[in-house]
Amino acid sequence: MTSRDDLVGRRAESARLVDALAAAAGGRPSTVLLSGEAGVGKTALLRAFADGAEASGARVLTGACVDLSSGDLPYVPVVEALRSLVRDAGEQDVRRLAGPGWSSLARMAPFLGEPEEGTAGGADARVHMFEAILELLRRLGQERPVVLICEDLHWADRSTLDLLAFLVRMITDERLLLLITYRSNDLEPRHPLRPLIVEFERSRRVDHLRLRPFDHDESVQFVIGRSVGSLTPVQLERTISLAEGNAFFLEEMVVSGAAATEPGDRLPASLSDMVLTRVEPLSAEAQEVLRAAAAAGRYVGHRLLATACDLPERSLLTALRECTTRQLLTEGPQPYSYAFRHALVREAVYGDLLPGERMRLHAAIATALSGEQAAAGELAHHWFQAGDRERAFTTSLRAAAEAATACAFAESDRLYERALQLWGEVGDPEALGGAAHAEVLRRAADAARWAGDLARALSRAGAALDEEADPAGRAALLERLGRYRWETGDSEGTLRAYAEADALLADGPPSPLRARVHADLATTHLRNGRYALGRRLGAEAVAMARAVDAVAEEGQALNPLGIGLTMTGDPDGGVAAIRRAVEIARAGGHLDDLHRAYVNLTFVLANVGRRADALEVAQHGIVHVRRLGLEWTAGGVLVSNAATLQAELGRWDEAERTAVEALDHDLPTRSTLYLRLLLAGLEIARGRFDRAEHLIGSAQETMRRLDESEYSTDIHTCLAEIAIWRRDHHGARRAVADGLRAVQDSEDQLQQLRLYGLGLRAEADEAQRLAALGRDVSAVREAAGDLAARAAKLAPDGGAGPLLPDVPLLARLCQAERLRAEGADDPGEWAWIAEGWEGLDRPYPAAYGHWRRADALLATAVPDRAAAAGALRAGHRIASGLGAFCLLRELDALAQRARIDPGGPDDGPAAGGSEPIPFRLTRRELQVLQELGKGSSNRQIARQLFIAEKTASVHVSNILTKLGVASRGEAAAMAYRAGLVPRDG
Ligand SMILES: Nc1ncnc2c1ncn2[C@@H]1O[C@H](COP(=O)(O)OP(=O)(O)OP(=O)(O)O)[C@@H](O)[C@H]1O
Ligand SMILES: [Mg+2]
């Protein structure tokens, strides 16, 4: 074993590890990836480092992956590390440190006790388990710095990789150094470790050490240090040139005597031949022991070996002595166990077994293991390798369930797959496995779903459905199918599945399942824009859940109810419902539900005009999905929402960064489509049409390939905008018409109104152009009138219309554009619109309103030049802040024509009246003060002025400061005295 003193070379590498540990000890956790070819010296370096680390007071936990070629055992290195921790620190201490996470840890390490019977399964339980590990490491680190070594990740199961990815992502200030090794030459192109390495390398907190082979001097030092007799210079040089700096190779050359042979002598052709030349001279018993050990794995206990080899104790001991003397086996890490001196030795011995021998040995090991408390995964592996179908079947089934308990879904998925394949090859599988085929399919579908293989989940759930006759059982399966289908983007299939499930349960009593299905159905209708129906079904689902005290289901159902309420005119009720859904999901630890509620809360807040709040929620949500490891998958929705909100709030650079970073990852196609169009919108506003067209083209291409139409409205909206800026009237008209056709079945007023607004803008531009040329405008005006009438039908003003604050603004915009088309442009309308958007924190459309207002003011017979200059400058300020170059060009042109300095000082009020405003108030603050004078609350002010409540409260406190008063009452009184509040208001 390499201690610090006999480590050859590796000074720079050791120094980097020491630095990383020092950083970790100071609360800056880090991860070091150590890679290099097999036998190059990764383990040796780490051992020497670990010695030093322990000497300096750190706690070192070590675990290695094992080569069960099928990888049936999840979390091996971490479990091994936990086991050594319990051995060193004692169960009591570890239990104390783990706190409430203890039972969650027991899911992966059954030796810790009974795993918790979690109410929440699937992804939830898994995150809880991962967090329990992180928490344990955090607390251990409070005592002394922790070094966690996970070796040989090229053999890791998927679950171990997921866990490590989680740790790397989540560590913040733990005193933890994570050391990960893998063989760089053992990674096939599709190895699951590859994407993880890419992810790690992106992270600034991960250092990648690529261990190179020894150079010439180091090789000399290494060989001389190990040779018993001395080698001639020729022998030494030949050894060194053959081994090419690989430590294991050099060592084998020395140990096997190959180093001491003369040039003309024949040498073993490969490394494994060299190892095998050392096995050949062993006695038959020693060879048998070695081979059994190779079949058992990297370590093997004495008792197991004795049972499997069927040798009398004395011969066994002699055989073992032979193996250790020849440096083939050494003492293992567990008491009374053996290990191969090096994994490469085991690989050589195992690789040399004949197929029949292999089967016999695996059967012997499996039989011997059956007497011990072996994990089902280990048994399943040996029985499978032994070719024993029945036992492989039963143990695989058991192992699949154990893996699911340990939240190792990828392994569970694979084991179920094997069991299902063996189903037809064994007699009476139902009795053997203790479960019906449909039931096994159902469990297997869940495992595949959580492992992220939706296609497999779908086909298994579909097959189970074919075998299931019981209505409730069918409904439960249909519910699953609906969810999987939605996740694969099959909206129609989703609706069909939920509708059928709902119908199957309709005559039965209320139940949690029924509430869930009903809520899912509601959600699906909402997604298709059927808000009233969605709201009704959502409310029914909430009632059903409450009737049976199903709290989680109630939380789920509150989502569609909240969205339905918001979209049909009760935004406050909607926000409240979804906030409650967030609370329920959080209290119950249902992470999936929590994610969904976050997405919906963002959506609803944005729709009621509270974009800053929505962005905050989205950012919270993103932190949350990062825990789930879903930031770039399911969490893509939140990322898209965040980018949209940033764009709408005028934080374009941030929006662009968010979108570009997200597109760099493997997002679901839906999200990438959306983000590309978002970026296209920004490019258009910035006047970079070619880039925008490129993005749109690629989105169209993807949509054609997927036969997807969800985003065609957005595409037409983009195209219409480009055409408008280019003054391409026909192009704009066509894009608007196409967009309206694409959105016609939906109740999505916003999308429709946005399109009507653009269509009217194009007609108004054209009308003004024709009028200026003295040409006939009647046809264009007629088209505008027609569009305006259709828009007005969508958003009837007044009455019980829906009150998403964007809606009245967009409706008013349509009317203002119609007036412009008719030659009756009205600056007052535009002032209202600009202020409305400002109040909603939407600078870009506000700037458009200012531009239009300035233009309208200047077009009157006796222009109010001061007001026009104010509007122009307000627009100019916003547009240059945003980098909205298209708009800026128009504003500059207008300024030029009107001979106004667009960047000049604001001498008049920002917008509107010619009256000076007292107390240095802004126009907005004046409006707020007038509302205060009426005794309005912040909420009422917010609603009246279409601004966020938070914004209203900021205005109020600014007003109090400017007025030098302490309370709203005093401010109101002062407003009266100053005559700012109309007496009849
Ligand atoms: N720098 C070194 N100084 C002294 N001995 C070394 C050094 N590097 C490697 N060795 C020895 O060479 C042999 C192979 O090295 P090691 O086991 O560390 O390789 P590895 O890269 O971990 O291989 P694997 O990929 O198989 O895990 C070991 O016996 C080890 O003790
Ligand atoms: Mg190693």
Tab-separated table of C-alpha atoms in Angstrom, residues 3 25 35 97 111 201 277 279 294 308 356 400 462 490 498 508 575 610 688 770 790 807 825 889 893 912 940 981:
chain	number	residue	atom	x	y	z
A	3	SER	CA	1.922	5.679	1.989
A	25	ALA	CA	-11.686	23.223	5.678
A	35	SER	CA	-8.991	10.513	-14.104
A	97	LEU	CA	-25.516	13.372	13.378
A	111	PHE	CA	-27.815	-2.033	7.774
A	201	GLU	CA	-16.454	20.558	-16.000
A	277	THR	CA	1.749	-16.085	-16.004
A	279	VAL	CA	-1.382	-17.583	-11.764
A	294	ALA	CA	-12.795	-13.306	-9.013
A	308	ALA	CA	-18.130	-21.610	-2.436
A	356	GLY	CA	-18.979	-23.106	-18.000
A	400	ALA	CA	-36.123	-4.504	-8.321
A	462	GLY	CA	-50.186	0.407	-21.807
A	490	ASP	CA	-48.901	14.130	-26.498
A	498	TYR	CA	-57.901	11.425	-18.288
A	508	GLY	CA	-68.191	5.538	-7.794
A	575	VAL	CA	-53.426	33.548	-6.585
A	610	ARG	CA	-47.445	41.198	-10.779
A	688	ARG	CA	-31.347	42.319	-35.573
A	770	LEU	CA	-51.460	56.401	-47.937
A	790	ARG	CA	-63.326	41.491	-33.636
A	807	VAL	CA	-56.356	42.741	-21.275
A	825	ASP	CA	-55.196	59.702	-33.533
A	889	ARG	CA	-34.737	54.826	-34.647
A	893	ALA	CA	-36.616	60.295	-36.680
A	912	GLY	CA	-49.743	64.835	-19.848
A	940	GLN	CA	-57.197	49.540	-4.246
A	981	VAL	CA	-58.067	65.909	-4.820
